[in-house]
Coordinates of C-alpha atoms in Angstrom, one line a residue:
Chain A
M1 CA 0.0 0.0 0.0
L2 CA 2.8 2.3 1.0
S3 CA 4.8 1.5 -2.2
E4 CA 1.7 2.3 -4.3
H5 CA 1.5 5.7 -2.6
V6 CA 5.2 6.3 -3.2
H7 CA 4.9 5.3 -6.8
A8 CA 1.9 7.5 -7.4
R9 CA 3.7 10.4 -5.8
R10 CA 6.8 9.9 -8.0
L11 CA 4.6 9.8 -11.0
L12 CA 2.9 12.9 -10.0
L13 CA 6.2 14.8 -9.4
H14 CA 7.4 13.5 -12.8
L15 CA 4.2 14.9 -14.4
L16 CA 4.6 18.3 -12.7
R17 CA 8.2 18.5 -13.9
A18 CA 7.1 17.6 -17.4
A19 CA 4.4 20.3 -17.3
R20 CA 6.9 22.9 -16.1
R21 CA 9.2 22.0 -19.0
L22 CA 6.4 22.6 -21.5
N23 CA 5.5 26.0 -20.2
N24 CA 8.3 28.4 -20.7
P25 CA 8.2 32.0 -19.5
I26 CA 9.7 34.4 -22.0
Y27 CA 10.6 38.1 -22.1
F28 CA 10.8 39.8 -25.5
G29 CA 10.6 43.2 -27.0
P30 CA 12.6 46.3 -25.9
A31 CA 15.0 45.6 -23.0
A32 CA 13.9 48.7 -21.1
Q33 CA 10.2 47.8 -21.3
P34 CA 10.0 44.1 -22.1
L35 CA 6.9 42.1 -22.7
F36 CA 6.2 39.0 -20.7
G37 CA 4.8 35.9 -22.3
M38 CA 4.3 32.2 -21.6
L39 CA 5.2 29.9 -24.4
H40 CA 3.5 26.5 -24.3
R41 CA 5.5 23.9 -26.2
P42 CA 3.4 21.4 -28.2
Q43 CA 3.0 17.8 -27.2
G44 CA 2.9 14.9 -29.6
A45 CA 3.0 15.5 -33.3
V46 CA 3.8 19.2 -33.8
R47 CA 1.5 21.2 -36.0
Q48 CA 2.6 23.8 -38.5
T49 CA 0.3 26.4 -37.0
G50 CA 1.1 28.4 -33.9
I51 CA -1.6 30.0 -31.8
V52 CA -1.2 33.4 -30.2
L53 CA -3.8 34.1 -27.5
C54 CA -4.9 37.7 -27.2
T55 CA -6.3 38.4 -23.8
S56 CA -9.0 40.9 -22.9
W57 CA -8.6 44.2 -21.1
G58 CA -8.3 44.9 -17.4
S59 CA -10.8 43.2 -15.2
E60 CA -11.7 40.7 -18.0
G61 CA -8.0 39.9 -18.4
L62 CA -7.6 39.2 -14.7
R63 CA -10.8 37.0 -14.7
S64 CA -9.6 35.0 -17.6
Y65 CA -5.9 34.6 -16.8
R66 CA -6.0 31.1 -15.5
G67 CA -8.6 30.1 -18.1
L68 CA -6.4 31.2 -21.0
R69 CA -3.6 29.2 -19.4
Q70 CA -5.8 26.2 -19.4
L71 CA -6.9 26.8 -23.0
A72 CA -3.2 27.2 -24.0
Q73 CA -2.4 23.9 -22.4
T74 CA -5.3 22.1 -24.0
L75 CA -4.3 23.5 -27.4
S76 CA -0.6 22.5 -26.8
Q77 CA -1.8 19.0 -26.0
S78 CA -3.2 18.9 -29.5
G79 CA 0.2 19.8 -31.0
F80 CA -0.1 23.6 -31.3
P81 CA 2.7 25.8 -30.0
V82 CA 0.9 28.5 -28.1
L83 CA 2.0 31.9 -26.8
R84 CA 0.1 34.0 -24.2
F85 CA 1.5 37.4 -23.4
D86 CA 0.7 40.7 -21.5
Y87 CA 0.3 43.9 -23.4
T88 CA 2.6 46.9 -22.6
G89 CA 1.6 48.4 -19.2
T90 CA -0.4 45.4 -18.2
G91 CA 0.3 42.2 -16.2
D92 CA 3.9 41.3 -15.9
S93 CA 5.0 43.3 -18.9
G94 CA 6.9 46.5 -18.6
G95 CA 5.5 50.0 -19.1
D96 CA 3.0 52.3 -17.5
G97 CA -0.6 51.6 -18.1
R98 CA -1.5 55.3 -17.9
H99 CA 0.2 56.0 -21.2
V100 CA -0.6 53.1 -23.4
R101 CA -2.4 53.4 -26.8
L102 CA -3.9 50.9 -29.1
A103 CA -1.0 51.3 -31.6
Q104 CA 1.4 50.1 -29.0
W105 CA -0.7 47.0 -28.3
L106 CA -0.9 46.2 -32.0
D107 CA 2.8 46.4 -32.2
D108 CA 3.0 44.1 -29.1
L109 CA 0.9 41.6 -30.9
R110 CA 3.1 41.8 -34.0
Q111 CA 6.2 41.1 -31.8
A112 CA 4.5 38.2 -30.1
C113 CA 3.7 36.6 -33.4
A114 CA 7.3 37.1 -34.5
V115 CA 8.6 35.5 -31.3
L116 CA 6.3 32.5 -31.7
R117 CA 7.5 32.0 -35.2
T118 CA 11.2 32.4 -34.2
E119 CA 10.9 30.1 -31.1
T120 CA 9.0 27.3 -32.7
G121 CA 9.5 27.6 -36.4
V122 CA 5.8 27.4 -37.2
A123 CA 4.7 28.2 -40.8
G124 CA 1.4 29.7 -40.0
L125 CA -0.5 31.6 -37.3
C126 CA -3.9 31.6 -35.8
L127 CA -4.8 34.5 -33.5
T128 CA -7.3 33.6 -30.9
G129 CA -8.7 36.6 -29.1
L130 CA -11.0 36.9 -26.2
R131 CA -13.4 39.9 -26.0
F132 CA -11.2 42.9 -26.4
G133 CA -8.5 40.6 -27.6
A134 CA -10.8 39.5 -30.5
L135 CA -11.2 43.1 -31.6
L136 CA -7.4 43.6 -31.4
A137 CA -6.7 40.4 -33.3
Q138 CA -9.1 41.4 -36.0
E139 CA -7.5 44.9 -36.3
A140 CA -4.0 43.4 -36.4
V141 CA -4.9 41.2 -39.4
A142 CA -7.0 43.8 -41.1
S143 CA -4.3 46.5 -40.8
G144 CA -1.6 44.1 -42.1
A145 CA 0.4 44.3 -38.8
V146 CA 0.1 40.5 -38.6
S147 CA -0.2 37.9 -41.2
A148 CA -2.4 35.1 -39.9
Q149 CA -4.1 32.2 -41.6
A150 CA -7.0 32.3 -39.2
V151 CA -8.5 34.4 -36.4
A152 CA -10.8 32.9 -33.8
L153 CA -13.0 35.6 -32.1
W154 CA -14.2 34.4 -28.7
D155 CA -17.1 36.4 -27.3
S156 CA -16.2 39.2 -29.5
P157 CA -18.1 42.4 -28.8
P158 CA -20.1 43.8 -31.8
S159 CA -17.8 46.7 -31.9
G160 CA -15.2 48.7 -29.9
E161 CA -17.9 51.2 -29.0
V162 CA -20.1 48.6 -27.5
F163 CA -17.2 47.1 -25.6
V164 CA -16.3 50.5 -24.1
A165 CA -20.0 51.2 -23.2
N166 CA -20.2 47.8 -21.5
L167 CA -17.2 48.5 -19.4
Q168 CA -18.5 51.9 -18.4
Q169 CA -21.9 50.4 -17.4
M170 CA -20.1 47.8 -15.3
D171 CA -18.0 50.5 -13.7
Q172 CA -21.1 52.5 -12.9
A173 CA -22.9 49.4 -11.5
L174 CA -20.0 48.5 -9.4
N175 CA -19.7 52.0 -7.9
E176 CA -23.4 52.1 -7.2
K177 CA -23.2 48.7 -5.5
R178 CA -20.3 49.8 -3.3
A179 CA -22.0 53.1 -2.4
Q180 CA -25.1 51.1 -1.4
Q181 CA -23.1 48.7 0.8
R182 CA -20.9 51.3 2.5
K183 CA -21.7 53.7 5.3
V184 CA -21.8 57.4 4.5
R185 CA -18.5 58.1 6.2
S186 CA -16.7 55.4 4.3
Q187 CA -17.7 56.2 0.8
M188 CA -14.9 55.7 -1.7
A189 CA -13.5 58.7 -3.5
P190 CA -14.6 59.1 -7.1
A191 CA -12.3 57.3 -9.6
A192 CA -9.9 59.5 -11.6
R193 CA -10.8 60.3 -15.1
D194 CA -8.2 57.8 -16.5
E195 CA -9.2 54.7 -14.5
L196 CA -12.0 52.3 -15.0
L197 CA -12.9 49.3 -12.9
G198 CA -9.7 49.7 -10.9
H199 CA -7.5 49.7 -14.0
D200 CA -5.7 52.3 -16.1
W201 CA -7.9 53.7 -18.7
P202 CA -6.2 56.6 -20.5
D203 CA -8.4 58.8 -22.7
G204 CA -6.5 58.0 -25.8
L205 CA -6.9 54.3 -25.3
E206 CA -10.6 54.7 -24.8
A207 CA -11.0 56.6 -28.0
D208 CA -8.8 54.1 -29.9
I209 CA -10.8 51.1 -28.7
A210 CA -14.2 52.9 -29.3
R211 CA -13.1 53.3 -33.0
L212 CA -12.6 49.6 -33.5
P213 CA -15.2 48.3 -35.9
G214 CA -17.3 45.2 -35.4
L215 CA -16.9 42.3 -37.8
R216 CA -14.5 43.1 -40.6
R217 CA -15.6 41.7 -44.0
D218 CA -12.2 42.4 -45.5
L219 CA -10.1 39.9 -43.4
P220 CA -7.8 37.6 -45.3
G221 CA -7.9 34.0 -44.1
R222 CA -10.5 32.3 -42.0
V223 CA -12.6 34.0 -39.4
I224 CA -14.1 31.7 -36.7
F225 CA -16.6 33.0 -34.2
V226 CA -16.5 31.3 -30.8
S227 CA -19.3 31.8 -28.4
R228 CA -22.4 30.5 -26.8
D229 CA -24.7 33.4 -27.8
R230 CA -22.6 36.0 -29.7
I231 CA -22.3 34.4 -33.1
P232 CA -23.4 36.7 -36.0
P233 CA -26.1 35.0 -38.1
D234 CA -24.1 35.6 -41.3
S235 CA -20.8 34.1 -40.0
V236 CA -19.2 31.5 -42.3
E237 CA -17.5 29.6 -39.5
S238 CA -18.4 29.3 -35.9
I239 CA -17.9 27.2 -32.8
R240 CA -21.0 27.1 -30.6
L241 CA -20.1 26.7 -26.9
P242 CA -22.0 25.4 -23.9
D243 CA -20.6 28.1 -21.5
A244 CA -21.5 31.8 -21.1
G245 CA -18.9 34.3 -20.2
H246 CA -21.0 36.6 -17.9
W247 CA -19.1 39.6 -19.2
S248 CA -21.9 42.0 -18.2
D249 CA -22.6 40.6 -14.8
V250 CA -21.3 42.9 -12.1
D251 CA -21.6 40.1 -9.5
R252 CA -19.1 38.0 -11.4
I253 CA -16.7 40.8 -12.3
H254 CA -13.9 39.2 -10.2
A255 CA -15.1 35.6 -10.6
P256 CA -12.8 33.3 -12.6
W257 CA -13.6 32.5 -16.2
L258 CA -12.8 28.8 -16.6
P259 CA -15.1 27.1 -19.1
V260 CA -13.2 23.9 -19.3
A261 CA -15.8 22.1 -21.5
S262 CA -15.6 25.0 -24.0
F263 CA -11.8 24.7 -24.0
R264 CA -12.0 21.1 -25.1
I265 CA -14.5 21.9 -27.8
V266 CA -12.4 24.8 -29.2
A267 CA -9.2 22.7 -29.2
E268 CA -11.0 19.8 -31.0
R269 CA -12.4 22.1 -33.7
L270 CA -9.2 24.0 -34.2
S271 CA -7.3 20.7 -34.4
D272 CA -9.7 19.6 -37.1
G273 CA -9.2 22.7 -39.2
L274 CA -5.6 23.8 -38.8
P275 CA -2.5 22.1 -40.0
Chain B
M1 CA 13.0 46.8 -14.7
N2 CA 15.0 43.9 -13.4
E3 CA 12.6 40.9 -13.2
R4 CA 12.9 37.3 -13.7
A5 CA 10.4 34.4 -13.8
I6 CA 11.3 31.6 -11.5
S7 CA 9.9 28.1 -10.8
F8 CA 10.3 26.7 -7.3
G9 CA 8.8 24.3 -4.8
E10 CA 8.7 20.5 -5.3
S11 CA 9.2 19.7 -9.0
G12 CA 9.2 23.4 -9.8
A13 CA 5.4 23.4 -9.6
L14 CA 5.2 26.9 -8.3
F15 CA 5.8 30.1 -10.2
G16 CA 6.7 33.6 -9.4
I17 CA 8.3 36.8 -10.6
L18 CA 11.5 37.8 -8.8
G19 CA 12.1 41.5 -8.8
A20 CA 15.5 42.9 -7.7
P21 CA 17.4 46.1 -7.6
E22 CA 20.6 46.4 -9.5
I23 CA 22.6 45.7 -6.4
P24 CA 20.6 43.8 -3.8
D25 CA 21.6 44.3 -0.2
P26 CA 21.5 40.9 1.5
Q27 CA 21.1 42.7 4.9
R28 CA 17.7 43.8 3.8
P29 CA 14.6 41.5 4.1
A30 CA 13.1 40.1 0.9
V31 CA 9.4 40.7 0.4
L32 CA 7.0 37.9 -0.5
I33 CA 3.7 38.8 -2.0
P34 CA 1.2 35.9 -2.3
N35 CA -2.1 36.0 -4.3
T36 CA -5.0 38.2 -3.4
G37 CA -8.1 36.1 -3.9
V38 CA -8.0 34.1 -7.2
T39 CA -6.2 36.9 -9.0
H40 CA -2.8 35.8 -10.3
R41 CA 0.5 37.3 -9.1
V42 CA 0.0 40.8 -10.7
G43 CA -2.6 41.5 -8.0
P44 CA -5.9 43.5 -8.3
G45 CA -5.5 46.4 -10.6
R46 CA -1.8 45.3 -11.0
M47 CA -1.1 46.4 -7.4
H48 CA 1.4 43.7 -6.7
V49 CA 3.4 44.7 -9.8
E50 CA 3.5 48.3 -8.8
L51 CA 4.4 47.4 -5.3
A52 CA 7.2 45.1 -6.4
R53 CA 8.7 47.7 -8.7
A54 CA 8.5 50.4 -6.0
L55 CA 10.3 48.0 -3.6
S56 CA 12.9 47.4 -6.2
A57 CA 13.4 51.1 -6.7
A58 CA 14.0 51.3 -2.9
G59 CA 16.6 48.6 -3.1
L60 CA 14.5 45.6 -2.0
V61 CA 14.1 42.2 -3.5
S62 CA 10.6 40.8 -3.9
L63 CA 8.8 37.7 -5.1
R64 CA 5.3 37.9 -6.4
L65 CA 4.1 34.3 -6.4
D66 CA 1.2 32.2 -7.5
N67 CA 0.1 29.8 -4.9
A68 CA -0.5 26.2 -6.1
G69 CA -3.5 26.1 -8.5
L70 CA -3.5 29.8 -9.2
G71 CA -1.9 31.9 -12.0
D72 CA 0.9 29.9 -13.6
S73 CA 1.5 27.5 -10.7
E74 CA 0.5 24.0 -11.2
T75 CA -2.2 22.4 -9.1
V76 CA -0.5 20.3 -6.5
P77 CA -2.6 17.5 -5.1
G78 CA -3.0 17.7 -1.4
R79 CA -2.5 21.4 -1.4
S80 CA -5.4 23.6 -0.6
S81 CA -6.1 27.2 0.5
E82 CA -5.5 26.0 4.0
T83 CA -1.9 24.9 3.2
A84 CA -1.0 27.9 1.0
A85 CA 1.5 28.9 3.7
L86 CA 3.6 26.0 2.6
D87 CA 4.0 27.8 -0.8
L88 CA 5.5 30.8 1.1
C89 CA 7.9 28.4 2.8
A90 CA 8.9 27.0 -0.6
A91 CA 9.4 30.6 -1.8
M92 CA 11.8 31.3 1.1
D93 CA 13.7 28.1 0.4
A94 CA 14.1 29.2 -3.2
L95 CA 15.4 32.6 -2.2
D96 CA 17.6 31.2 0.5
A97 CA 19.3 29.0 -2.2
R98 CA 20.1 32.2 -4.0
N99 CA 21.5 33.9 -0.8
I100 CA 19.3 36.9 -1.4
S101 CA 18.4 38.0 2.0
S102 CA 18.6 37.5 5.7
G103 CA 15.0 37.5 6.5
Y104 CA 11.5 37.8 5.0
V105 CA 8.6 40.0 5.1
V106 CA 5.2 38.8 3.7
I107 CA 2.6 41.3 2.4
G108 CA -0.7 39.6 2.1
S109 CA -4.2 40.9 1.3
H110 CA -7.3 39.0 2.4
N111 CA -6.5 35.3 1.9
G112 CA -3.0 36.5 1.4
A113 CA -3.1 37.9 4.9
H114 CA -4.3 34.5 6.1
D115 CA -1.4 32.9 4.3
A116 CA 1.0 35.4 5.8
H117 CA -0.2 34.7 9.3
Q118 CA -0.1 30.9 8.9
A119 CA 3.4 31.1 7.4
A120 CA 4.6 33.4 10.2
R121 CA 3.4 30.8 12.7
I122 CA 5.4 28.0 11.2
D123 CA 8.5 29.6 9.7
P124 CA 10.9 31.6 11.8
R125 CA 12.6 33.1 8.8
I126 CA 9.7 35.6 8.6
I127 CA 10.6 38.8 10.5
G128 CA 7.7 40.9 9.4
A129 CA 4.2 40.6 8.0
V130 CA 1.6 43.0 6.6
F131 CA -2.0 41.9 6.9
L132 CA -4.3 43.9 4.5
D133 CA -7.9 43.3 5.5
G134 CA -7.0 40.1 7.3
Y135 CA -8.5 38.5 10.4
V136 CA -11.0 40.6 12.3
H137 CA -12.0 39.9 15.9
S138 CA -14.9 41.6 17.5
T139 CA -15.1 43.7 20.7
P140 CA -18.0 44.9 22.8
R141 CA -17.7 48.3 21.2
A142 CA -17.7 46.8 17.7
W143 CA -20.8 44.7 18.6
L144 CA -22.5 47.9 19.9
N145 CA -21.6 49.8 16.8
R146 CA -23.0 47.1 14.6
L147 CA -26.2 47.0 16.5
L148 CA -26.6 50.7 16.4
G149 CA -25.7 50.8 12.8
K150 CA -28.5 48.3 12.0
V151 CA -31.1 50.2 14.0
G152 CA -30.1 53.6 12.5
D153 CA -29.6 52.5 9.0
R154 CA -32.6 50.4 8.1
S155 CA -32.7 51.8 4.6
R156 CA -29.8 49.6 3.6
S157 CA -30.5 46.1 2.6
G158 CA -28.8 44.0 5.4
D159 CA -25.2 43.1 5.4
P160 CA -23.4 43.4 2.2
P161 CA -22.1 40.2 0.6
S162 CA -18.5 39.4 1.4
D163 CA -17.3 40.7 -1.9
G164 CA -13.9 39.4 -2.5
L165 CA -13.0 37.7 0.7
Y166 CA -12.4 34.5 -1.0
L167 CA -10.1 31.5 -1.3
T168 CA -9.8 28.9 -3.9
P169 CA -11.2 25.7 -2.4
R170 CA -11.8 24.3 -5.8
S171 CA -10.1 24.6 -9.1
G172 CA -10.8 24.0 -12.8
D173 CA -14.3 23.8 -14.1
A174 CA -15.8 23.8 -10.6
L175 CA -14.8 27.4 -10.3
H176 CA -16.4 28.5 -13.5
D177 CA -19.7 30.3 -13.0
A178 CA -19.0 30.7 -9.3
S179 CA -19.8 34.2 -8.1
D180 CA -17.5 35.9 -5.6
A181 CA -19.9 35.2 -2.7
E182 CA -20.0 31.5 -3.6
I183 CA -16.2 31.1 -3.2
H184 CA -15.8 30.6 0.5
W185 CA -13.7 32.6 3.0
F186 CA -10.7 31.6 5.0
E187 CA -11.4 30.6 8.5
T188 CA -10.5 33.2 11.1
P189 CA -8.7 31.7 14.1
T190 CA -10.5 31.8 17.4
H191 CA -9.6 34.6 19.8
A192 CA -7.6 32.3 22.0
R193 CA -5.7 30.9 19.0
M194 CA -5.0 34.4 17.6
E195 CA -3.8 35.6 21.0
A196 CA -1.4 32.7 21.3
D197 CA -0.1 33.4 17.9
L198 CA 0.4 37.1 18.7
V199 CA 2.3 36.2 21.9
E200 CA 4.6 34.1 19.8
F201 CA 5.0 36.8 17.2
M202 CA 5.9 39.3 19.9
R203 CA 8.4 36.9 21.5
R204 CA 10.1 36.6 18.1
Q205 CA 9.9 40.4 17.7
L206 CA 8.1 40.3 14.4
A207 CA 7.3 43.6 12.8
L208 CA 3.5 43.5 12.3
M209 CA 1.3 45.8 10.2
Y210 CA -2.4 45.6 10.1
V211 CA -4.5 47.6 7.6
Y212 CA -8.3 47.6 7.5
T213 CA -10.3 49.2 4.7
G214 CA -14.0 50.1 4.4
D215 CA -14.6 46.8 2.7
V216 CA -14.5 45.1 6.1
E217 CA -16.4 47.9 8.0
R218 CA -19.3 45.6 8.8
D219 CA -16.8 43.7 11.0
Y220 CA -14.0 46.2 11.7
H221 CA -15.8 49.2 13.1
Y222 CA -13.2 51.6 14.5
A223 CA -9.5 52.3 14.2
A224 CA -8.4 50.7 17.5
Q225 CA -10.6 47.6 17.3
L226 CA -7.6 45.3 16.9
I227 CA -5.9 46.7 20.1
D228 CA -9.2 46.4 22.0
A229 CA -9.6 42.9 20.9
F230 CA -6.0 42.1 21.8
P231 CA -4.8 44.4 24.6
L232 CA -1.4 42.6 24.7
L233 CA -0.6 44.5 21.5
R234 CA -0.9 47.9 23.3
G235 CA 2.6 49.3 23.5
Y236 CA 4.1 46.8 21.2
R237 CA 6.7 48.9 19.4
R238 CA 6.8 46.8 16.3
L239 CA 3.1 47.1 15.6
T240 CA 1.6 49.5 13.0
L241 CA -2.1 49.8 12.6
R242 CA -3.9 51.7 9.9
H243 CA -7.6 52.2 9.3
I244 CA -8.6 53.4 5.8
P245 CA -12.4 53.6 5.8
E246 CA -12.5 55.1 2.3
G247 CA -10.3 52.4 0.9
D248 CA -11.3 49.1 -0.6
H249 CA -9.5 45.8 -0.5
R250 CA -8.6 45.8 -4.2
Y251 CA -7.2 49.3 -3.9
S252 CA -9.1 50.2 -7.0
R253 CA -8.6 53.9 -6.7
R254 CA -5.1 54.9 -7.9
T255 CA -4.7 57.6 -5.2
T256 CA -5.4 55.1 -2.4
R257 CA -3.2 52.4 -4.1
E258 CA -0.2 54.7 -4.6
A259 CA -0.5 56.0 -1.1
M260 CA -0.6 52.4 0.3
I261 CA 2.4 51.4 -1.8
D262 CA 4.4 54.3 -0.3
V263 CA 3.4 53.3 3.2
L264 CA 4.4 49.7 2.6
V265 CA 7.8 50.5 1.1
D266 CA 8.6 52.8 3.9
W267 CA 7.5 50.3 6.4
V268 CA 9.5 47.4 4.9
L269 CA 12.6 49.7 4.9
S270 CA 12.1 50.2 8.6
V271 CA 12.1 46.4 9.2
N272 CA 15.5 45.1 10.1
G273 CA 17.1 42.4 12.1
Q274 CA 17.8 38.8 11.8
P275 CA 15.1 36.2 12.3
K276 CA 14.7 35.3 16.0
G277 CA 13.6 31.7 16.3

């Protein structure tokens, strides 16, 4: 009985070591202000397509951090090299979030794609963007900043303007909830003009994001919509999911986004369609 | 920016970002920053990143870590929120192996404060700890305040939900769709247990900092409640107590966050001395 336990523990430690070897932290970009990323090495037969995951903004990015890691691992188990990374001024990357603009983040995405190609030698790319990340991925491909064979748009907002409006509504709802819960003498100070939901939200960035269009008809390559209930009726390709994202629910604003069943479905579908 | 990703713990299952000044001073303590809630090592509103970089600018080493099952750390069977203090011990082992410092300070918020307390109990390498909205123990005055508050403020709809005071008792798909309130709290030690721990902390001359924001006002009612709950702390020279009713536990307003970071850096700089077992 004891030896079984010891054997199981050894196996477990071996698996943990293997998992660590497959997830490689990586810094890239300018030395003074490097970008932080996590490269997930593929397992089994290596595919020719690498996947760059584009995270969402601020509170949505925090909610989905662990989930995107899990998605990356699921995809890497299907043979895809995968890169996750933090935009300038966010997460573990360098830079001050008070001064970021969309052009910087588009360039970050371009650099991330170049790093994935260099590190893994993949021939093609698929950008998989969640929420704001979907808008960014679309813009990167449409503007020619990135050349990708496919973009997967997960719970993509109808447009940048709608995304911004949704964040502002969430911010207002959260502030009202807090004001209701707190005593008069302990009300929080109003947020500064350049912060939203506790994150940096510079004016220029808001204007940039609000200008992002909805579905682009001029994208080269495949466009795959991924969602439970946000798939445009005229989309050519889509992956219907069982899980909702609860992106407009103020009570879940800090709750983890971990739709494991959806991860499996997305990995299976992308594996079927990408070399 | 001088930061490096490190893996540590058994089989390298745990993950963190080591921040260091150009020339670290091994006589200074290193600062450990565990997770707040289920947010990964960057902290709510990126507070842990800003704090670590401010510490680095002040000449201090820090490690922002992901506890097992959070952020980029692997899920380690047998580990739970109740054993997260062991992740802090593993972090100290990793930094000891690099001869980085002569003692450790833990800065923990909410469940991170719980982790800091539990780690300080079991590991004598810790010479200081900051507890942001950590354990709260009641007093007769707090009880009276609560009663009067309920009588005088009937317009409000009962006690607010315990927004954000959460741990990660589960992982994976079980966490999906869980609202904040559904993810349970850490367990506050009994008054007797807490008092015994404080006696030990004081014997070891730990530097202690307790901060309470308006997010815990339904339990923490007035500035000196901690002292009233534990009179043995009165006169303890290594105690710092702050009450920030207008603050929130996520430090979501930049002005409050920056002010708190300044306070924390100054406080850590004031902590010195070798661990006293």
